[in-house]
CSV table of C-alpha atoms and ligand atoms in Angstrom, one decimal:
chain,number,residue,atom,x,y,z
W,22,UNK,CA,103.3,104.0,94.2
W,23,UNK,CA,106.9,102.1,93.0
W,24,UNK,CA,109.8,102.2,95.1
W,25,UNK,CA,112.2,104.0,93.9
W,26,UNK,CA,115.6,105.0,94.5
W,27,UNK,CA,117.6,108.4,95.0
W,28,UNK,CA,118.4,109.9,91.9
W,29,UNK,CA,115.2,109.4,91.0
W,30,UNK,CA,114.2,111.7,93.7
W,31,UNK,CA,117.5,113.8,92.7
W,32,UNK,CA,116.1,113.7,89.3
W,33,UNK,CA,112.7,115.4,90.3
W,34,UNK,CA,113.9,117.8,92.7
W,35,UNK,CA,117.0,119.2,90.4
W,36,UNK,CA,114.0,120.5,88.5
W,37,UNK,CA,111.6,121.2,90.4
W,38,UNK,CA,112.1,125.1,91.4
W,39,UNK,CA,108.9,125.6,93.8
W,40,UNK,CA,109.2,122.5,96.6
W,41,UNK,CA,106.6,122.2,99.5
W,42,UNK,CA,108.5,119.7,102.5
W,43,UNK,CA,106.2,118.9,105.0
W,44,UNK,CA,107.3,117.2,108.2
W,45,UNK,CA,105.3,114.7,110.9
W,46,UNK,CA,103.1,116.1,113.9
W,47,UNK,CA,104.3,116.1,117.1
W,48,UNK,CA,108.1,116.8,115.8
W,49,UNK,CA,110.8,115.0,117.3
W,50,UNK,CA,114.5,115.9,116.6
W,51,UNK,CA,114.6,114.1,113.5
W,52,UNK,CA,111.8,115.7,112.2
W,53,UNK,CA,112.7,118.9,112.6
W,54,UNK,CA,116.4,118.0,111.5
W,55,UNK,CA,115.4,116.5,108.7
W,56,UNK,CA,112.7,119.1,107.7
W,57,UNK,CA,115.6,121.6,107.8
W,58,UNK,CA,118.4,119.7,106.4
W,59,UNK,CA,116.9,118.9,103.1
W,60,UNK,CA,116.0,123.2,103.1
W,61,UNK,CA,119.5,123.6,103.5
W,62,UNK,CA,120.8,120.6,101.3
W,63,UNK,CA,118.5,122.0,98.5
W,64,UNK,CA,119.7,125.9,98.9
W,65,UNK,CA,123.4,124.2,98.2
W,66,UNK,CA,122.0,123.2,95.1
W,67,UNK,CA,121.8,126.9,94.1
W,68,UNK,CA,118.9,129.6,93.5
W,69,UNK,CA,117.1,127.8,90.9
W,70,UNK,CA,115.0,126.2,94.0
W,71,UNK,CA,112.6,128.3,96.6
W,72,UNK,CA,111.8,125.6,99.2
W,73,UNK,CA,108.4,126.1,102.0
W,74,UNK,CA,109.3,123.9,104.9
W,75,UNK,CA,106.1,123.5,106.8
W,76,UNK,CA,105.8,121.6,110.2
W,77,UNK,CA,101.9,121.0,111.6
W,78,UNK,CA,103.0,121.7,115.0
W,79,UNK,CA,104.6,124.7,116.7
W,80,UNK,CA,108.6,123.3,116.9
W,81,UNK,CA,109.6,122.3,119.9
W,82,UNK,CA,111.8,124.8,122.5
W,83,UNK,CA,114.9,122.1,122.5
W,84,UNK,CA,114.9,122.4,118.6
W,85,UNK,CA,115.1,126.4,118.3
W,86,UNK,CA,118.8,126.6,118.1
W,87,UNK,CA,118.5,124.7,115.0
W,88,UNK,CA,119.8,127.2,111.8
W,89,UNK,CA,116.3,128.1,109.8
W,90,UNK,CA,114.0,127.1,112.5
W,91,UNK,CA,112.5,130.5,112.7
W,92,UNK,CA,111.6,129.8,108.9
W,93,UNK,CA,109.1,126.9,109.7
W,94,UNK,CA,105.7,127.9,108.8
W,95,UNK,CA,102.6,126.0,109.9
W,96,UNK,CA,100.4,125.9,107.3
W,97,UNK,CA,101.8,126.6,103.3
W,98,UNK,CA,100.2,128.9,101.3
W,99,UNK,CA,98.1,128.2,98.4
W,100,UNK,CA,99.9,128.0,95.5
W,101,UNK,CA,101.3,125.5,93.1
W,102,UNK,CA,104.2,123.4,93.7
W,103,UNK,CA,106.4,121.4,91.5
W,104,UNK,CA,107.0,119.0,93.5
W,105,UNK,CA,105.7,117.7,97.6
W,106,UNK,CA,108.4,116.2,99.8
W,107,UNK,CA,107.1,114.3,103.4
W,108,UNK,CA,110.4,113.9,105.5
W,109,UNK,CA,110.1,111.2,108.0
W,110,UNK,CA,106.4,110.1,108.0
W,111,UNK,CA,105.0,106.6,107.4
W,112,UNK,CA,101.3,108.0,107.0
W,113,UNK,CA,99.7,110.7,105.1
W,114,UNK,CA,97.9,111.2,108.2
W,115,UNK,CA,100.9,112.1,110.0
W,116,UNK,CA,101.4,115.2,108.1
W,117,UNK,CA,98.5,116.6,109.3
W,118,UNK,CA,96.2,119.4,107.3
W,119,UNK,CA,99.0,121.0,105.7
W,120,UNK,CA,99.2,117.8,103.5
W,121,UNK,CA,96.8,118.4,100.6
W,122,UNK,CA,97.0,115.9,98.3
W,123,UNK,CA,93.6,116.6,96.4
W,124,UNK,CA,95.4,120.1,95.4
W,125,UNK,CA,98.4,119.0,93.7
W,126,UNK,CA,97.1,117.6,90.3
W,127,UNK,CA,99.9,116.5,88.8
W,128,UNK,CA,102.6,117.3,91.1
W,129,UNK,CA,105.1,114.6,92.3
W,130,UNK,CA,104.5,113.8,96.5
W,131,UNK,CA,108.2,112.0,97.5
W,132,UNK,CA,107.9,110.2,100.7
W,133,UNK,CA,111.5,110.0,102.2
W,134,UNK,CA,111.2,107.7,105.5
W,135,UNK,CA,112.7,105.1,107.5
W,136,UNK,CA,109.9,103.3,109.5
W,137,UNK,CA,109.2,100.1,108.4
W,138,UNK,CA,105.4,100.7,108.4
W,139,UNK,CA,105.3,103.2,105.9
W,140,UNK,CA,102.5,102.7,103.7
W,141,UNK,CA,104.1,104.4,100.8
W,142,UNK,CA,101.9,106.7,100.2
W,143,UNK,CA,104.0,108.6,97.9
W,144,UNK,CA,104.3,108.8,94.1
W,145,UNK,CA,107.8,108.4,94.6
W,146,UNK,CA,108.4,106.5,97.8
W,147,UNK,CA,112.1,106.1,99.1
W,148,UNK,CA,112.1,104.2,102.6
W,149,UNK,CA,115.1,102.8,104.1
W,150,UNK,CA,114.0,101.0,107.2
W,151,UNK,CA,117.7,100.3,107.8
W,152,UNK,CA,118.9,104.0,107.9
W,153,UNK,CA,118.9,105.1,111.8
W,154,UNK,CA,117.1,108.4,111.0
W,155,UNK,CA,115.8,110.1,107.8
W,156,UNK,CA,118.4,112.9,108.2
W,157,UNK,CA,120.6,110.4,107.6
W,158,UNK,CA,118.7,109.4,104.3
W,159,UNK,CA,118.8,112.9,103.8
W,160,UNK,CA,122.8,112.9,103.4
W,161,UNK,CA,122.7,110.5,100.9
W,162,UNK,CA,119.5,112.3,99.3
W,163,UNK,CA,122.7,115.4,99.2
W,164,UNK,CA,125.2,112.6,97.9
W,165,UNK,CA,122.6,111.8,94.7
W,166,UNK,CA,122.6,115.7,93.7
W,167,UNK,CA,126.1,116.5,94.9
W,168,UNK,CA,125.0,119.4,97.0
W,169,UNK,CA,127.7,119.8,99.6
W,170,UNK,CA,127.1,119.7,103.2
W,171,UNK,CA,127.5,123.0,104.8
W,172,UNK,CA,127.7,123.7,108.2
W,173,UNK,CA,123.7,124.4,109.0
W,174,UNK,CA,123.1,121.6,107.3
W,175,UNK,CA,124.7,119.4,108.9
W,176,UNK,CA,124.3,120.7,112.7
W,177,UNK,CA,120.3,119.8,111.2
W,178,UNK,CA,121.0,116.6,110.0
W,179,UNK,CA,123.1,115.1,112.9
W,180,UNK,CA,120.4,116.3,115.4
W,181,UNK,CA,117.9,113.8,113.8
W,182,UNK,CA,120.4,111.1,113.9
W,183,UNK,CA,121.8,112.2,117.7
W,184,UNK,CA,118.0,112.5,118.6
W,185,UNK,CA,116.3,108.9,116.5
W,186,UNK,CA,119.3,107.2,118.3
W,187,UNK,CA,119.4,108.6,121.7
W,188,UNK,CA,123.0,109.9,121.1
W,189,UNK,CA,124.1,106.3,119.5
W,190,UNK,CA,122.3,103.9,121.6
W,191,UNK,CA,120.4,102.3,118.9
W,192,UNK,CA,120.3,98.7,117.5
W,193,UNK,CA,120.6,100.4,114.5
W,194,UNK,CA,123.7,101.8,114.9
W,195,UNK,CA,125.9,100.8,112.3
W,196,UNK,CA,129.7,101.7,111.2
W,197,UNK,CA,127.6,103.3,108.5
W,198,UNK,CA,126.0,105.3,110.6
W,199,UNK,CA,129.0,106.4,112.8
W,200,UNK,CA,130.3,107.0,109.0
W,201,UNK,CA,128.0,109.6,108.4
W,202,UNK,CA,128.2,111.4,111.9
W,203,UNK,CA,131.9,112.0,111.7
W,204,UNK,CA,130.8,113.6,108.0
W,205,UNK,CA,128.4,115.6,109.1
W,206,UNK,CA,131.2,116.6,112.7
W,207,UNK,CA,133.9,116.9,109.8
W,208,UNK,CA,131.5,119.9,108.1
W,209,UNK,CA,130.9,122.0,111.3
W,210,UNK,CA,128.5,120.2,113.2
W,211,UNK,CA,129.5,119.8,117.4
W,212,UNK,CA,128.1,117.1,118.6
W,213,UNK,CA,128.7,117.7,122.2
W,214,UNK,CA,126.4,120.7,121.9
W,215,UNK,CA,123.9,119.1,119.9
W,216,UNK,CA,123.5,115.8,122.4
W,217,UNK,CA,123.4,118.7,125.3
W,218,UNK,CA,120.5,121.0,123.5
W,219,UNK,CA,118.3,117.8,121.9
W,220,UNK,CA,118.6,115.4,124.7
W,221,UNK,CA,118.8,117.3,128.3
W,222,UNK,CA,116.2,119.1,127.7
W,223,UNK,CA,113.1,117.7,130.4
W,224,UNK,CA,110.5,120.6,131.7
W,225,UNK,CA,110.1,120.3,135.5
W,226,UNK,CA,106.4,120.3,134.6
W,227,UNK,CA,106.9,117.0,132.8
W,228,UNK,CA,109.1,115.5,135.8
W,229,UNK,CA,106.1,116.2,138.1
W,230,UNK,CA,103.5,114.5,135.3
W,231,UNK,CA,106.4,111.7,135.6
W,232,UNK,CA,106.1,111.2,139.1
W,233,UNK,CA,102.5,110.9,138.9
W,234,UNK,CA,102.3,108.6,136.1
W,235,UNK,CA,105.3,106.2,138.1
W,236,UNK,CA,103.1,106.8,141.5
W,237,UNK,CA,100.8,103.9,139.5
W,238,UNK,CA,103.7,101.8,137.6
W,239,UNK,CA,102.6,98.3,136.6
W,240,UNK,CA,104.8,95.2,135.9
W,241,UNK,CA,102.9,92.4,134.2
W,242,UNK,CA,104.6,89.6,132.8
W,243,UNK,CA,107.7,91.5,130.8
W,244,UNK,CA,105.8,94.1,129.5
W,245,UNK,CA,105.9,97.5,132.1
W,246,UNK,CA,103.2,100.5,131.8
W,247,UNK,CA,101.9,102.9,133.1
W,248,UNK,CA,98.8,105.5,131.8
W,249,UNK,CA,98.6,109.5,131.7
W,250,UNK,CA,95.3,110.8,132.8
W,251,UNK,CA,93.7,114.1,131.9
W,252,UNK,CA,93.9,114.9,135.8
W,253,UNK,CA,97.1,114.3,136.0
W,254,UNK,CA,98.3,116.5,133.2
W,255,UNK,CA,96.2,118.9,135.2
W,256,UNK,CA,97.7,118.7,138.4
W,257,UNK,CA,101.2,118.3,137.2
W,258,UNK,CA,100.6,121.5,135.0
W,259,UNK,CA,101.9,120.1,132.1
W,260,UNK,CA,103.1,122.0,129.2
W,261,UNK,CA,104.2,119.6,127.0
W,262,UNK,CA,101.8,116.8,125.0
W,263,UNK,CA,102.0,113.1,124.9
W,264,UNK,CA,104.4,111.3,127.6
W,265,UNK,CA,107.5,113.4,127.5
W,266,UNK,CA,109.4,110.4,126.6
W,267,UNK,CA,107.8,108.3,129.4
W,268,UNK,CA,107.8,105.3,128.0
W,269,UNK,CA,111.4,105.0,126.4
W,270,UNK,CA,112.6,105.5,130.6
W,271,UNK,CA,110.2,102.9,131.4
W,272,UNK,CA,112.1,100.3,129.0
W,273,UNK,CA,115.2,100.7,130.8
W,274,UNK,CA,113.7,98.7,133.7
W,275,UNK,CA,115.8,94.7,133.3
W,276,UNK,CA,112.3,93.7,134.3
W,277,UNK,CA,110.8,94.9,130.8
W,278,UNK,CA,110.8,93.1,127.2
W,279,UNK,CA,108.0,96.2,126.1
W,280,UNK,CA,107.1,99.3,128.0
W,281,UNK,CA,103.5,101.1,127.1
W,282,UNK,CA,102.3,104.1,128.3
W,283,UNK,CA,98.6,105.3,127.8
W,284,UNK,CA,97.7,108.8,127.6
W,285,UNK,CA,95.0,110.5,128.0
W,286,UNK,CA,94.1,113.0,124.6
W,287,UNK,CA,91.7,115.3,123.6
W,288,UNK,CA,89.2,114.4,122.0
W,289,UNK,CA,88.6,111.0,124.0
W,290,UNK,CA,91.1,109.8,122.0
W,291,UNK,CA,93.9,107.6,124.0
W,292,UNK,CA,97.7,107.9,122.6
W,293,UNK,CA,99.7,104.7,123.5
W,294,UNK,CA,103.2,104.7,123.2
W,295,UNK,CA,105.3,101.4,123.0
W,296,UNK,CA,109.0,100.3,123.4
W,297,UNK,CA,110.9,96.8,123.2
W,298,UNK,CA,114.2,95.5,124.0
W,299,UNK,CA,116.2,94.4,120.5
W,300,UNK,CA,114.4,90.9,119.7
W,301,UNK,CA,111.0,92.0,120.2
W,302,UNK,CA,108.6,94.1,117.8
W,303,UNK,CA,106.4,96.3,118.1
W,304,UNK,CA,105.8,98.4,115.5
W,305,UNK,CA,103.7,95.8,114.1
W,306,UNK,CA,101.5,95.9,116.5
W,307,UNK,CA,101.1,99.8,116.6
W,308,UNK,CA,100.6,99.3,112.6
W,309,UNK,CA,97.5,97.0,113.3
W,310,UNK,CA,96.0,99.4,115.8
W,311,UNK,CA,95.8,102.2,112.9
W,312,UNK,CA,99.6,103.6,114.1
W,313,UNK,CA,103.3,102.8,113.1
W,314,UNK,CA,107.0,103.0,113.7
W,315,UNK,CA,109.8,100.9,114.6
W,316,UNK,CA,110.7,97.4,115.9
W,317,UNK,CA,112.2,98.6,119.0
W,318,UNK,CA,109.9,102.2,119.5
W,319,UNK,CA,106.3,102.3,117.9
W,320,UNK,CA,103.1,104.2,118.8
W,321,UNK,CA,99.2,104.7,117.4
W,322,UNK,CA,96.4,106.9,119.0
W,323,UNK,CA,93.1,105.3,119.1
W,324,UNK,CA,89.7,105.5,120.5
W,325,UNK,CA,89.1,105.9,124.0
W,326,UNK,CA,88.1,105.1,127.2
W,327,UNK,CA,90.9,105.1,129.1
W,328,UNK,CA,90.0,101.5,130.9
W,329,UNK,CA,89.0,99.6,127.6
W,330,UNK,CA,91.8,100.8,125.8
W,331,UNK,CA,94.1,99.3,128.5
W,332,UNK,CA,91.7,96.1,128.4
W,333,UNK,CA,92.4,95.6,125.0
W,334,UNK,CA,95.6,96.2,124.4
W,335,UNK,CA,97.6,95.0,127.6
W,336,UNK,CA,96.8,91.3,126.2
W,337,UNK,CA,97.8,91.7,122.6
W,338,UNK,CA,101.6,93.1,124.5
W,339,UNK,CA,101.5,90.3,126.8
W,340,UNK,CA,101.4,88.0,123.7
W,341,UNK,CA,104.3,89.7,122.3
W,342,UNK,CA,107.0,88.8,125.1
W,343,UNK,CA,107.1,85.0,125.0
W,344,UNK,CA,110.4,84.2,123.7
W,345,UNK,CA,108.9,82.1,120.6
W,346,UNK,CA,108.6,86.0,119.9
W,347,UNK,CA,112.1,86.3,120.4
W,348,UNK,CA,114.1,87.0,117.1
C,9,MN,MN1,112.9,109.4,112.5
């Protein structure tokens, strides 16, 4: 529980020959990308290393194409490891039950992240809330143990960054980070493809769930939401969980400073998704209602109804969107 910096991470993992890497539920591109990058960084590090990259969830159809996906494995087996790696989660809890922290003994967890509620849960703990994506924290993970880039690794690592900043939209983008796309383009990578694959990728079954959930669109104040019943996951036949992205299309509206959506879960649980224009927060409100993520796109599950859950909560955002808020 120190922070730490990368070649002391470097340091660990150069000897460390059996390495689980667990991602975050629920993947999103930079999950996956960054699961798979650091396989692929570490294999250019040579044989001395066998690496078990484990995702909780089934990967994502849009994220197939990556190179290695088909190596993802649920759940890891039981064995010992030399050392644990969590790529891109700011909770233990995000990792799901193939995190197993009681079983390691002495075995160093590294928690490489960029959300600026991670809770540093690691022994060695590496969070740069300024990096756009963790594959891009990944690169310069590569940079610490000179391990080239090769061409699957970077087609993984610039999906996380093409995906975390919705192909370069971002506050966050920086000339660093523009630095380290043209690196990862220079070693193979085609961006063009990878923005077509990641980001046009929206099931028909999700567009119907949309046009239910927009049938009941509220504006009040700044803040713009919406909710996802069981029912209408039902009657929309919806394959895919959460919102489909929902709530980062309702943001877009001039009308909004936040957008929320609340879904329906299993469970009665109630997922609640948030998004705000640069100069207003909300990740730390997700972080106080037992979630996380960013400033500008943040999100927590939490218990349900429905009704009270939008009770709650739709105060706490309308709070959030004065402009004293305003940074
Ligand atoms: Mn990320």
């Amino acid at each position: 529980m120190h922070p730490t910096d990368l070649n002391e991470v470097a340091h660990v993992l150069r000897r460390s020959r059996r390495v689980l890497a667990i991602c975050h539920v629920a993947p999103d591109g930079d999950a996956i990308g960054s699961l798979l990058g650091f396989g692929w960084v570490m294999a250019a590090c040579g044989p001395g290393h066998v690496v078990t990259l484990i995702c909780p969830d089934p990967i994502p159809a849009q994220f197939a194409f990556l190179p290695g996906a088909a190596e993802i494995l649920s759940d890891p087996p039981r064995q010992a490891w030399d050392a644990v790696i969590s790529l891109d989660a700011s909770d233990p809890r995000r990792l799901g039950k193939p995190f197993r922290p009681a079983e390691y003994g002495d075995t160093p967890v590294i928690n490489l992240d960029h959300h600026v509620t991670n809770l540093n849960f690691g022994h060695l703990n590496y969070v740069d809330a300024r990096a756009a994506s963790t594959t891009q924290i990944v690169v310069d993970l590569a940079d610490a143990l000179a391990a080239p880039i090769s061409q699957p690794a970077a087609i993984c690592l610039l999906t996380g960054l093409v995906t975390d900043t919705l192909s370069f939209r971002t506050s966050n983008v920086t000339l660093q980070v523009m630095d380290t796309a043209r690196r990862l383009m220079a070693a193979g990578a085609n961006l063009a493809e990878i923005a077509e694959r990641a980001m046009n990728h929206k099931p028909l079954s999700t567009m119907r769930l949309w046009g239910l959930a927009l049938a009941d669109l509220h504006l009040d104040g700044h803040v713009v939401w919406t909710h996802i019943t069981q029912a209408m996951r039902e009657a929309a036949h919806a394959t895919e969980s959460g919102d489909g992205g929902l709530v980062g299309y309702l943001i877009t509206a001039p009308e909004a400073r936040i957008s929320t959506v609340f879904t329906e879960a299993g469970g009665g649980k109630v997922e609640i998704g948030f998004r705000a224009r640069p100069g207003y927060d909300v990740s730390e409100l997700a972080l106080s209602l037992g979630g996380g993520g960013h400033p500008q796109a943040a999100g927590c599950t939490v218990d349900g109804p429905l009704a009270a859950v939008e009770q709650r909560v739709l105060p706490l955002l309308q709070s959030l969107t004065g402009p004293e808020n305003k940074r």
